[in-house]
Short mmCIF file of C-alpha atoms and ligand atoms in Angstrom, two decimals:
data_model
loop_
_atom_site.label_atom_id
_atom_site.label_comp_id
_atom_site.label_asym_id
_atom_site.label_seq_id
_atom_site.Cartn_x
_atom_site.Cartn_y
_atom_site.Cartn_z
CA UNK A 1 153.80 50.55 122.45
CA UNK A 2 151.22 50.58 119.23
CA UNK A 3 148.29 52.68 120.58
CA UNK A 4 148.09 56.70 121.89
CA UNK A 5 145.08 58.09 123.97
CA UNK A 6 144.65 62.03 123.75
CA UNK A 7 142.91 63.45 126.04
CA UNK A 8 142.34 66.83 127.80
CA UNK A 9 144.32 67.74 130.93
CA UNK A 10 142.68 70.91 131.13
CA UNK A 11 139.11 71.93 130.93
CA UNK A 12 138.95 71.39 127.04
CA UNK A 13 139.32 72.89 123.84
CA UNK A 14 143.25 72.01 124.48
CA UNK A 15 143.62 71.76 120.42
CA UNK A 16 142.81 67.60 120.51
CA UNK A 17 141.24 67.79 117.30
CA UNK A 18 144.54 69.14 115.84
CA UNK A 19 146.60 66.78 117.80
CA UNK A 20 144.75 63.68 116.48
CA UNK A 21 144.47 64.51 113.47
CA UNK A 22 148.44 65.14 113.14
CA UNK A 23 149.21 62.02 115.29
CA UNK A 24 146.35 60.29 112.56
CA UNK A 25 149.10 59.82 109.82
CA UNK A 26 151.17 57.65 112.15
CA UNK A 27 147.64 55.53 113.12
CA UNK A 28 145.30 53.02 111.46
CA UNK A 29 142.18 53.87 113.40
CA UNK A 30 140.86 56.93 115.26
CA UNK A 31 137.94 56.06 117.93
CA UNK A 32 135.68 57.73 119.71
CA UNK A 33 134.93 56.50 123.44
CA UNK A 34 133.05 59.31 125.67
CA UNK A 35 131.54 61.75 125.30
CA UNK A 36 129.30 63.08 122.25
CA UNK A 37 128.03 66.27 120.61
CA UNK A 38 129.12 68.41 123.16
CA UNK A 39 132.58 68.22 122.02
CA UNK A 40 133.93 70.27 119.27
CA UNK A 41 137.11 69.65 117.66
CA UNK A 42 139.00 71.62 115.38
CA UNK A 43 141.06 70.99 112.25
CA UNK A 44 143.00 73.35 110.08
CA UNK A 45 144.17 71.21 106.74
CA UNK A 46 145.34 73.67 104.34
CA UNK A 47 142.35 76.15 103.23
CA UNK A 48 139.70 73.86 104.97
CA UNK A 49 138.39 73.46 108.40
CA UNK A 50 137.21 70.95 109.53
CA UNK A 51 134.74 71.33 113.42
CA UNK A 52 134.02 67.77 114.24
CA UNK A 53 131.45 66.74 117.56
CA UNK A 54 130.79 63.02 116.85
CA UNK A 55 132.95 61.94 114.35
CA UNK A 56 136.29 60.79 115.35
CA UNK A 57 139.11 63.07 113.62
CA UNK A 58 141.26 60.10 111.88
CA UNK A 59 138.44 60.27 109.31
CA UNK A 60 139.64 63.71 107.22
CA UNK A 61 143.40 62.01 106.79
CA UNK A 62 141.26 58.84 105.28
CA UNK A 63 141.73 56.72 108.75
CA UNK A 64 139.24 54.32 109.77
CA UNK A 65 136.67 55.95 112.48
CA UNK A 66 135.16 54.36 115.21
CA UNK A 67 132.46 55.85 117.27
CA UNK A 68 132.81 53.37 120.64
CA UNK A 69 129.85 52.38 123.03
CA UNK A 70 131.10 54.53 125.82
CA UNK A 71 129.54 57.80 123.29
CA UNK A 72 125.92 59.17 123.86
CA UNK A 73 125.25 59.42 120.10
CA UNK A 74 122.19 62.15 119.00
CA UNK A 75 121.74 60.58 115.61
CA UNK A 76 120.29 63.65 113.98
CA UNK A 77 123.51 65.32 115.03
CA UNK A 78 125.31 62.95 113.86
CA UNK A 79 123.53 62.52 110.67
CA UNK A 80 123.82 66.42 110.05
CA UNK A 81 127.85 66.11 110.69
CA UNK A 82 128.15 63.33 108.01
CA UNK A 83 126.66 65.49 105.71
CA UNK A 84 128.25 68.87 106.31
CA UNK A 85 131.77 67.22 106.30
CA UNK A 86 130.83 65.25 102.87
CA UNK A 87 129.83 68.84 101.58
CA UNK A 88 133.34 69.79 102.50
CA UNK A 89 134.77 66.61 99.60
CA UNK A 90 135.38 64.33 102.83
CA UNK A 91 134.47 60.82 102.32
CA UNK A 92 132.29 59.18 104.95
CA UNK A 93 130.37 55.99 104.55
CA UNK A 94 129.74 52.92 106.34
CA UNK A 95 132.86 51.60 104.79
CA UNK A 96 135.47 54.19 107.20
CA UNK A 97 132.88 54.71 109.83
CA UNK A 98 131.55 52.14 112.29
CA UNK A 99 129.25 52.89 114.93
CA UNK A 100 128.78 50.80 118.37
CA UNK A 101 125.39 48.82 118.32
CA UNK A 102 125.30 49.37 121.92
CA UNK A 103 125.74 53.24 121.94
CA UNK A 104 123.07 55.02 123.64
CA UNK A 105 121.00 57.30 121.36
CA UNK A 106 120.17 60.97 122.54
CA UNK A 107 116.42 62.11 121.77
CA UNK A 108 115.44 65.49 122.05
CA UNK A 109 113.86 64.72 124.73
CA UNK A 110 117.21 64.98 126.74
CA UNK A 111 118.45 68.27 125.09
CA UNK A 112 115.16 69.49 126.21
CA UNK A 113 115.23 67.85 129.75
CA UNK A 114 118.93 69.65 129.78
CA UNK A 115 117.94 73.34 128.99
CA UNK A 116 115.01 72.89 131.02
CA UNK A 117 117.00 72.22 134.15
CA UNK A 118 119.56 74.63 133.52
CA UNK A 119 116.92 77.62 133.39
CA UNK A 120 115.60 76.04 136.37
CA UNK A 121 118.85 76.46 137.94
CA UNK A 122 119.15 80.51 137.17
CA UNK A 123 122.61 81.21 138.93
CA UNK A 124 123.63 78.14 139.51
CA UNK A 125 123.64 76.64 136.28
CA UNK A 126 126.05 74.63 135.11
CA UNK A 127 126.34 76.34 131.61
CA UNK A 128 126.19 72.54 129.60
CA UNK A 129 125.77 72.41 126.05
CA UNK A 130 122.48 71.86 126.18
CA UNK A 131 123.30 69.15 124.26
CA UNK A 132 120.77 66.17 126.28
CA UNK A 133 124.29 64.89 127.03
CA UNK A 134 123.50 64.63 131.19
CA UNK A 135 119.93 63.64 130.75
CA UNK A 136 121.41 60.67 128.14
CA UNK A 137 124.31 58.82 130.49
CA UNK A 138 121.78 59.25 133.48
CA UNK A 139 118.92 57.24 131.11
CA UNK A 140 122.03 55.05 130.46
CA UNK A 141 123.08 54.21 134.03
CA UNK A 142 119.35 54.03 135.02
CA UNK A 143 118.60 51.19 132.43
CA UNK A 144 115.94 52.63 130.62
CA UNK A 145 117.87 54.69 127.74
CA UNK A 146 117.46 53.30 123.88
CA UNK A 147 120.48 52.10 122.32
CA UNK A 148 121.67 52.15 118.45
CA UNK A 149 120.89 48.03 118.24
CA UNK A 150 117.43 49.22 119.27
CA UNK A 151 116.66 50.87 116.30
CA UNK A 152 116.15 47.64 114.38
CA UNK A 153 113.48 46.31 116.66
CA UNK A 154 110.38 48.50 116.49
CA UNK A 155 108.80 46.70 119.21
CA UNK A 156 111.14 48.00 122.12
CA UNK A 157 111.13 51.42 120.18
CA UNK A 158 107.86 51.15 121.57
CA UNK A 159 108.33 49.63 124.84
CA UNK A 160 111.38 52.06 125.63
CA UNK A 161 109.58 55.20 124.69
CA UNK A 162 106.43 54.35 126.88
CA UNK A 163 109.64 54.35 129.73
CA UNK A 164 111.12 57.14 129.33
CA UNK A 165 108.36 59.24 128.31
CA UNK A 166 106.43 58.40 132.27
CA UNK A 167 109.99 59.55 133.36
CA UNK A 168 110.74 62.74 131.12
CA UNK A 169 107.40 64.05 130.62
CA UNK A 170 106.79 63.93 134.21
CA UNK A 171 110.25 65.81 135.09
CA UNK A 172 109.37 68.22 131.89
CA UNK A 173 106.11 69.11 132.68
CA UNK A 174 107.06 69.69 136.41
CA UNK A 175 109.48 72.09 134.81
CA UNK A 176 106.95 74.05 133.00
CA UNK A 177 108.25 72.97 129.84
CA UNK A 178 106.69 71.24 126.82
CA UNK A 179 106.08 67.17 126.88
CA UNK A 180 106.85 64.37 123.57
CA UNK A 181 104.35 62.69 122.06
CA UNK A 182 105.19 59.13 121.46
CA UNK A 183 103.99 58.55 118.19
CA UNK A 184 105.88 61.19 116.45
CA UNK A 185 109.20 60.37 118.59
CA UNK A 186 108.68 56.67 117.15
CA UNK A 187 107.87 57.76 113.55
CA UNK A 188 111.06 59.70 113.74
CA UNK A 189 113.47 56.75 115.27
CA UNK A 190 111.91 54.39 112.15
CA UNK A 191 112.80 56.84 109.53
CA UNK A 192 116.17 57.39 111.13
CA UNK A 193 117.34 53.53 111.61
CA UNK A 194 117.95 52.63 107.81
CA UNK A 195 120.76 56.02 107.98
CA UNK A 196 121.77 54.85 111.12
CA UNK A 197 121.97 50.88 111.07
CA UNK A 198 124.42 50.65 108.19
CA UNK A 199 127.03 52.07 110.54
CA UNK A 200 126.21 49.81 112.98
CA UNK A 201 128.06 46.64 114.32
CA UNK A 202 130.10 45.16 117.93
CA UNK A 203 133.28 47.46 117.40
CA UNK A 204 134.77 45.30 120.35
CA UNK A 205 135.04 42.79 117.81
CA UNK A 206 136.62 44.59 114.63
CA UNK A 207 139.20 46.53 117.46
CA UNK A 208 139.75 43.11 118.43
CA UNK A 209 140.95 41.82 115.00
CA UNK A 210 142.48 45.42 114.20
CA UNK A 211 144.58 44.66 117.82
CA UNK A 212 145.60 41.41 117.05
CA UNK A 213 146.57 42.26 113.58
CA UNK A 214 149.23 44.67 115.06
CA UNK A 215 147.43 47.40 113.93
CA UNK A 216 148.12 50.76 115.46
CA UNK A 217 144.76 52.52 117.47
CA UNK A 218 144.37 56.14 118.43
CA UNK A 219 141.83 56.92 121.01
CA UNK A 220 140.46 60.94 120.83
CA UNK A 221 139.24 61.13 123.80
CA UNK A 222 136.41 64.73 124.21
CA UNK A 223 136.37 66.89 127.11
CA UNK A 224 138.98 66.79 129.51
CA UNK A 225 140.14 65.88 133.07
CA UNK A 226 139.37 68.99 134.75
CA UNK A 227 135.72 67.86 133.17
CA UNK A 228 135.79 64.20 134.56
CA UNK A 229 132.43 63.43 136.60
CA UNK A 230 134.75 61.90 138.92
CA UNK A 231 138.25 63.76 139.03
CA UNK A 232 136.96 67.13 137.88
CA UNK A 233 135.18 70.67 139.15
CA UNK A 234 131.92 68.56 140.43
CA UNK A 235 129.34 69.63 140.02
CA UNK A 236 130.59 71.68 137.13
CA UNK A 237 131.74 69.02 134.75
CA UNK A 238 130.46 66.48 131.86
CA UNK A 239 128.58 63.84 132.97
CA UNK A 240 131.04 61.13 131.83
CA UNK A 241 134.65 59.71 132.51
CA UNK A 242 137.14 61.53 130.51
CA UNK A 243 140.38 60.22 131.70
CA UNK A 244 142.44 57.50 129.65
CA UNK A 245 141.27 54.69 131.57
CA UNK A 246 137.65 54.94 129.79
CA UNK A 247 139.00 54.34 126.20
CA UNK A 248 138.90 50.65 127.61
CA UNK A 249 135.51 50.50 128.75
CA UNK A 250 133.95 53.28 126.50
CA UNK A 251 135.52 51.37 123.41
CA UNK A 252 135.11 47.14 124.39
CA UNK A 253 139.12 46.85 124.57
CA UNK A 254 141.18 45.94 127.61
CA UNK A 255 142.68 48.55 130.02
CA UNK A 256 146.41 47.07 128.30
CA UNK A 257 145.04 48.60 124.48
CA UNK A 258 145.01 52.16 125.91
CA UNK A 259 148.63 52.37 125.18
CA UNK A 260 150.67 55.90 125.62
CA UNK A 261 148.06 58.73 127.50
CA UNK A 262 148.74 61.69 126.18
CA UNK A 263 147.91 64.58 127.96
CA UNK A 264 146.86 68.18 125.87
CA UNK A 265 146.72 71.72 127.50
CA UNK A 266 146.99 74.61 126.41
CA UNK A 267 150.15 77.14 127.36
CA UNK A 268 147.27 78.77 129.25
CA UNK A 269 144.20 78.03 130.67
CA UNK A 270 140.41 78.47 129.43
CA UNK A 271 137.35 77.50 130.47
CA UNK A 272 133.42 77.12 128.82
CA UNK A 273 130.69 77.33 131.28
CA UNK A 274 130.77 78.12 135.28
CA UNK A 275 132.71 76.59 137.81
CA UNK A 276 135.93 77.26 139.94
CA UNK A 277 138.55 78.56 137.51
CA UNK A 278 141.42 79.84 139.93
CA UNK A 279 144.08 81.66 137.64
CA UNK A 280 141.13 83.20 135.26
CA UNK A 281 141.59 86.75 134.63
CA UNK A 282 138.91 89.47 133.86
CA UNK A 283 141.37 91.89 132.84
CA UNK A 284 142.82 92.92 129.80
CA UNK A 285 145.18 90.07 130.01
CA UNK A 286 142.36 87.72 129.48
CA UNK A 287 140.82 89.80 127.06
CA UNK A 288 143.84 89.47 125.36
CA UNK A 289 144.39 85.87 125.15
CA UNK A 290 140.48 85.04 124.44
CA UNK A 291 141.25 87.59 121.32
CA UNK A 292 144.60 86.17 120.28
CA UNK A 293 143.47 82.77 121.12
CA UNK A 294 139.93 83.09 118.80
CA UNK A 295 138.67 82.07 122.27
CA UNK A 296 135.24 80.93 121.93
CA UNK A 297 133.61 77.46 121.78
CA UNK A 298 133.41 75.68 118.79
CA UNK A 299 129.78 73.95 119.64
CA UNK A 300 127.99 77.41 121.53
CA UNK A 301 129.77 80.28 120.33
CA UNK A 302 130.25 81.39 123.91
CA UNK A 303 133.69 83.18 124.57
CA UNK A 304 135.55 80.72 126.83
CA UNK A 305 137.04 82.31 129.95
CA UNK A 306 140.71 82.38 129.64
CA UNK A 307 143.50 82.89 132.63
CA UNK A 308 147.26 81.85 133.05
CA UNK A 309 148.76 78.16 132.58
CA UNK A 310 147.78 76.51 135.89
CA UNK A 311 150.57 73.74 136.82
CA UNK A 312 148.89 72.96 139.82
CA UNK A 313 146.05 71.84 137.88
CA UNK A 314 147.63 70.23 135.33
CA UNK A 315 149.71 68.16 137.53
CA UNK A 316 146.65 66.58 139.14
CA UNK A 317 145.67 65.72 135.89
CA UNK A 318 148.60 64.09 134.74
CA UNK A 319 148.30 61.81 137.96
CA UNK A 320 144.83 61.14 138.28
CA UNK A 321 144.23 59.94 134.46
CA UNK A 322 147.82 58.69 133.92
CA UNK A 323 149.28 61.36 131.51
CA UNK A 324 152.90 60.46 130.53
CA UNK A 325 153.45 63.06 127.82
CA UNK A 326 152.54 66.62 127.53
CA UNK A 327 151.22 68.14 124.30
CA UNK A 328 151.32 71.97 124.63
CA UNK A 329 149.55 73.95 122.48
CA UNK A 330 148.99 77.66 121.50
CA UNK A 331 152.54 78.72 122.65
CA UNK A 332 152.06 81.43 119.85
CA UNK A 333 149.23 82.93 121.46
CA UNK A 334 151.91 84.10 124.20
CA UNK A 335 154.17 85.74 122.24
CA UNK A 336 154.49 89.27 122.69
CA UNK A 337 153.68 89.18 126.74
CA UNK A 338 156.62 91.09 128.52
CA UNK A 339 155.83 88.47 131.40
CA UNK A 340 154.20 85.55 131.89
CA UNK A 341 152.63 83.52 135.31
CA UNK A 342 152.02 80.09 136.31
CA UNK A 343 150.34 78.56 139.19
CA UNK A 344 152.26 76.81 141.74
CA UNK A 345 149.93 76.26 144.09
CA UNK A 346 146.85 77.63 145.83
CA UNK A 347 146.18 79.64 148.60
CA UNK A 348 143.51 78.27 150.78
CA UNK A 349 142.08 79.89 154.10
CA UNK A 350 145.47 80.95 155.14
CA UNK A 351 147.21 77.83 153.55
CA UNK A 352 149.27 77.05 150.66
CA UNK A 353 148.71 74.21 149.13
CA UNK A 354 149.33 71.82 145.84
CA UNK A 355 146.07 70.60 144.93
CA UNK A 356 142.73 71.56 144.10
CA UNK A 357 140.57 69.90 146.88
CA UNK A 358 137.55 68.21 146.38
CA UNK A 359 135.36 70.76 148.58
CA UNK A 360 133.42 73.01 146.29
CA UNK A 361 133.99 75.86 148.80
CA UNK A 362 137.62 75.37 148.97
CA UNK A 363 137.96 75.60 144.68
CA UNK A 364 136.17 78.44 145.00
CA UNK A 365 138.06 80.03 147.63
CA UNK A 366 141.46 79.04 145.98
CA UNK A 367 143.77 82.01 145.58
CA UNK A 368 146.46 81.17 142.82
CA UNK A 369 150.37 81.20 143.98
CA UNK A 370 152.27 82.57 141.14
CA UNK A 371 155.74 82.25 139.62
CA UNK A 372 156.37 85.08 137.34
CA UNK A 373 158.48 83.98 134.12
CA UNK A 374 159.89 86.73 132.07
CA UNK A 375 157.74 86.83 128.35
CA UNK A 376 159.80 86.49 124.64
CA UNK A 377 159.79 89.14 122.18
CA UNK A 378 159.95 86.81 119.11
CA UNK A 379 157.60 85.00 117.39
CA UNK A 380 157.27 81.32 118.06
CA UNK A 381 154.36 81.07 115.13
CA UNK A 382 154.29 78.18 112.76
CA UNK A 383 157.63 77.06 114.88
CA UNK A 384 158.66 73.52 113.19
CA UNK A 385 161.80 73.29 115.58
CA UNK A 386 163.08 73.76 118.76
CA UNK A 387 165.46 75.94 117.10
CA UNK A 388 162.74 78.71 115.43
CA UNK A 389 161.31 79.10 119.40
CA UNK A 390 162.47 82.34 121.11
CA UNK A 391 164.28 80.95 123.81
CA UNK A 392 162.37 81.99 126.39
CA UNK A 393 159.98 80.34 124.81
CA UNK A 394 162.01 76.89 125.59
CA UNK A 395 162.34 77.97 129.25
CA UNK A 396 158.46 78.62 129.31
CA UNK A 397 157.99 74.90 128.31
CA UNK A 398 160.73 73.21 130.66
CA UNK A 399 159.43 74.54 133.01
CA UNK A 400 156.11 73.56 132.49
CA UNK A 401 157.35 70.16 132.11
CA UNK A 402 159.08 70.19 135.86
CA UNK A 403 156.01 71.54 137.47
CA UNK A 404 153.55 69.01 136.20
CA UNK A 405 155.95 66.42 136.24
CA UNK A 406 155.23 65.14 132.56
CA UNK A 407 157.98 65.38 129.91
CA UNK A 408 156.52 66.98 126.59
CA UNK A 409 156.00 65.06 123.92
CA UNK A 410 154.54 67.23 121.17
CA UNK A 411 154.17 70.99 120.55
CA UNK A 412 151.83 72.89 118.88
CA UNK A 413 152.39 76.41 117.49
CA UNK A 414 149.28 77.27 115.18
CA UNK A 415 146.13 75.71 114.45
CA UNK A 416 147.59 74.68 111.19
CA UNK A 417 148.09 70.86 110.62
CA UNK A 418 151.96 70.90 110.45
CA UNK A 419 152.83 73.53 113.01
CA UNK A 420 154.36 71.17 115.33
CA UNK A 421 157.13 70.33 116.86
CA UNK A 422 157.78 66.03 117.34
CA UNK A 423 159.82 65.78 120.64
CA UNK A 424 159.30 61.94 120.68
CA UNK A 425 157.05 60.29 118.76
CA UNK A 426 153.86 58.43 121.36
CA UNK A 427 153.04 55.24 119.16
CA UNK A 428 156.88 54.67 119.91
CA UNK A 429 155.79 54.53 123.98
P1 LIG B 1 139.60 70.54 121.20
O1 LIG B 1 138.19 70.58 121.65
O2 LIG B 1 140.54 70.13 122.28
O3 LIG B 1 139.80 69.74 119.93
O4 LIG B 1 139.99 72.04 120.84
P2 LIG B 1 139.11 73.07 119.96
O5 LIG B 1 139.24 72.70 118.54
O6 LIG B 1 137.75 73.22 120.53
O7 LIG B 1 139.85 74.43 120.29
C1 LIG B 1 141.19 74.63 120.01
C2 LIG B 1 141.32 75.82 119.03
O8 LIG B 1 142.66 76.24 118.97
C3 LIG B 1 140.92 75.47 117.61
O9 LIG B 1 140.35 76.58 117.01
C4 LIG B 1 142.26 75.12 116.94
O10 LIG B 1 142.26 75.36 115.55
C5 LIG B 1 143.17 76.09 117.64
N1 LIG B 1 144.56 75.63 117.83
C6 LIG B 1 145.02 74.36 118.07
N2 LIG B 1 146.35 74.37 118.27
C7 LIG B 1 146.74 75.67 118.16
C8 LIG B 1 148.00 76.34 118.30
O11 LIG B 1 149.04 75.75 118.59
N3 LIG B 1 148.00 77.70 118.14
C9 LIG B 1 146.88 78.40 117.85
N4 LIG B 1 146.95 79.71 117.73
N5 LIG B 1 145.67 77.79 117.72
C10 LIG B 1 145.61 76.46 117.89
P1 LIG B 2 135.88 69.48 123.78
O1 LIG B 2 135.90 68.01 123.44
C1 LIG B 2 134.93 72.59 126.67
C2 LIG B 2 131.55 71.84 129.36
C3 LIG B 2 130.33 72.74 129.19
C4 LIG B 2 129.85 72.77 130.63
C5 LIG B 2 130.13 71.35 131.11
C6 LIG B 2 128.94 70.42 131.05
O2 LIG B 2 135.64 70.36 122.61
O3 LIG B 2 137.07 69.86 124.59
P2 LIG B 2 127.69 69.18 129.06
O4 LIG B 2 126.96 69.74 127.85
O5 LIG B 2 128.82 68.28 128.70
O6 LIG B 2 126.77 68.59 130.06
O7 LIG B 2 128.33 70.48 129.77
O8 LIG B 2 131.15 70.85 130.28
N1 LIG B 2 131.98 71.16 128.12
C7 LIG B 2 133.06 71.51 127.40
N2 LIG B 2 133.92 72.54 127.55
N3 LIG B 2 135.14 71.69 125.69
C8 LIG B 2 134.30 70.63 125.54
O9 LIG B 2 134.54 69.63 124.67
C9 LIG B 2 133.18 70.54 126.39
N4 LIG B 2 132.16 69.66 126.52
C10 LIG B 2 131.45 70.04 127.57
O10 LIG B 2 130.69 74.02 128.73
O11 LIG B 2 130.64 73.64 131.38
MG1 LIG B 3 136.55 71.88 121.65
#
């Protein structure tokens, strides 16, 4: 099998950006297909970090990047990101990065739109990134959003702003909050489309000729399953389609190029924003992890909400988006624990049961069922082997792998590069 998708299983910030860039060496191009600058991925190389949001992670081991239609693409963001990895000695030019012409662009506008609402909501806010990356996908599915291609015609500039500015001024002022002027949104797009265009092109075609060519792709997916608009904590999710199956459609490839799905999650659980988040824990257990863990998001700053490894979860994620491998990361951040707990299930109104059920009510109301696993006193830090793992440790991880019914593939034991442990390699299927 020659390509991998990575995705989340969990609710993201599984250590993808680490994964990809590690599986990377082994690839010939990294692409982008969902998503956009609400995603931050990180990527310990040696002294340097690396947090990428747009720009696919193949690109700091030299790969070929491709940013796919399927991304809502704020090109001031993404602009910014070229230049603050460049000022890091990484090389990025229209030669290793190519950009969908049919991407949707994100104006402020929809960052604007996006905070807007969420004040509006007080309690009930989602807690998004404030990113504009709701107020984008629904301009996208409602036909009037601007795309990359658009940039080079000034004339539906024009025609697309007087669109969406009728919708969004009328939504923003019935908000409370400040309109856009046309003119100076226009004057803006113009001086941005000669930095833009260059990256632009039909990435179907070139991942096309890259497929035929035998040439091995690597799809880094953002977000994650538990995320999905579909599959995931609705209403409390991303607003796009994070599973596998999008790196066809989000990238202008057939559902057969998707190759192995890999599935990340953490050896815990951790959340950004609100929502249902059965096994969280406000206790010093949770304080713990989100210390050990560095637990806060890499776009907001906000510490994430952390809480034990949640097979029950993670199952349905490995069936609804296809998973057949297992990357586990931040085993080391368990080390130490005398015990350890994992979700079997979830008690509902009385019931147990082995799902988390589509009724907002009901994933609110779930009560975790817990196995208790005894903890390891070693250190399984920078483990390289199967053999440097406490093993405890190895039991933790089997039996993972029998509750969510994936075998693991890959395992991760620092946020350095090389920390990892190869079970079987995914471009090998
Ligand atoms: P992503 O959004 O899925 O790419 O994940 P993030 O980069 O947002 O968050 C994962 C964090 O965990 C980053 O700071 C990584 O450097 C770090 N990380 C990744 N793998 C490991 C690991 O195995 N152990 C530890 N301690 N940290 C890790
Ligand atoms: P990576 O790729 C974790 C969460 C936000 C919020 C919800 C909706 O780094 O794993 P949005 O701005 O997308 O409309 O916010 O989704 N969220 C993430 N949480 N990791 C991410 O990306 C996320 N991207 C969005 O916190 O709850
Ligand atoms: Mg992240």
């Amino acid at each position: 099998m020659a390509n991998v998708s990575v995705i989340g299983a969990q609710w993201g910030d599984e250590g993808k950006g680490k994964v990809v860039d590690w599986l990377a060496s082994r690839a010939d191009v990294v692409v982008r297909f969902q998503g956009g600058h609400n995603a931050g991925h990180t990527l310990v190389v040696g002294n340097q970090t690396y947090r990428l949001s747009l720009l696919p992670s193949g690109l700091v081991r030299g790969k070929l990047g491709v940013i796919g239609n399927g991304v809502v693409v704020d090109p001031e963001a993404l602009l910014a990101e070229i230049a603050r990895v460049r000022a890091q000695g990484l090389d990025v030019s229209p030669e290793n990065l190519r950009l969908a012409d049919n991407a949707i662009l994100i104006l402020p506008l929809h960052s604007a739109i996006d905070r807007a609402r969420e004040a509006a909501r007080g309690e009930r806010k989602i807690g998004t990134t404030g990113r504009g990356i709701g107020p984008a996908y629904e301009d996208k599915v409602a036909r009037r959003a601007i795309r990359v291609a658009d940039l080079a015609e000034p004339e539906t500039l024009s025609d697309k702003l007087d669109e969406l500015l009728l919708h969004h001024n009328t939504l923003l002022a019935g908000l409370g909050a400040e309109t856009f002027e046309k003119q100076a949104l226009l004057d803006r797009l113009l001086e941005l489309a000669p930095q833009i265009l260059p990256y632009a092109e039909p990435v179907w075609e070139r991942l096309d000729e890259l497929r035929r060519a035998g040439r091995r792709i690597l799809f880094e997916g953002a977000q994650a399953v538990m995320l999905d608009v579909d599959h995931g904590t609705y209403p409390y999710v991303t607003s796009s389609n994070t599973v596998a199956a999008t790196a066809a459609s989000g990238a202008g490839i057939g559902p057969s190029a998707v190759g192995f799905v890999l599935g990340i999650a953490k050896a815990y659980t951790t959340r950004v924003g609100s929502g249902p988040f059965p096994t969280e824990l406000t206790d010093a257990t949770g304080k713990l992890l989100g210390e050990r863990g560095h637990e806060f998001g890499t776009v907001t700053g906000r510490p994430r909400r952390c809480g034990w490894f949640d097979a029950t979860l993670v199952r349905q994620a490995v069936k609804v988006a296809g998973i057949q491998g297992l990357v586990l990361t931040k085993l080391d951040v368990l080390d130490g624990l005398p015990e350890l707990k994992i979700c079997t299930g979830y008690e509902i109104g009385g019931q147990v049961v082995h799902r988390l059920p589509a009724s907002p009510r009901a994933q609110a109301a779930a009560r975790p069922v817990y196995e208790t696993v005894p903890g390891w006193s070693g250190s399984s830090r920078g483990a390289r082997s199967w053999a440097e793992l406490p093993a405890e440790a190895v039991k933790y991880v089997r039996r993972i792998e029998e509750l969510v019914e994936a075998p693991v593939t890959l395992l991760s034991t620092s946020p350095e590069r090389d920390d990892t442990i190869l079970v079987r390699d995914p471009f090998e299927g």
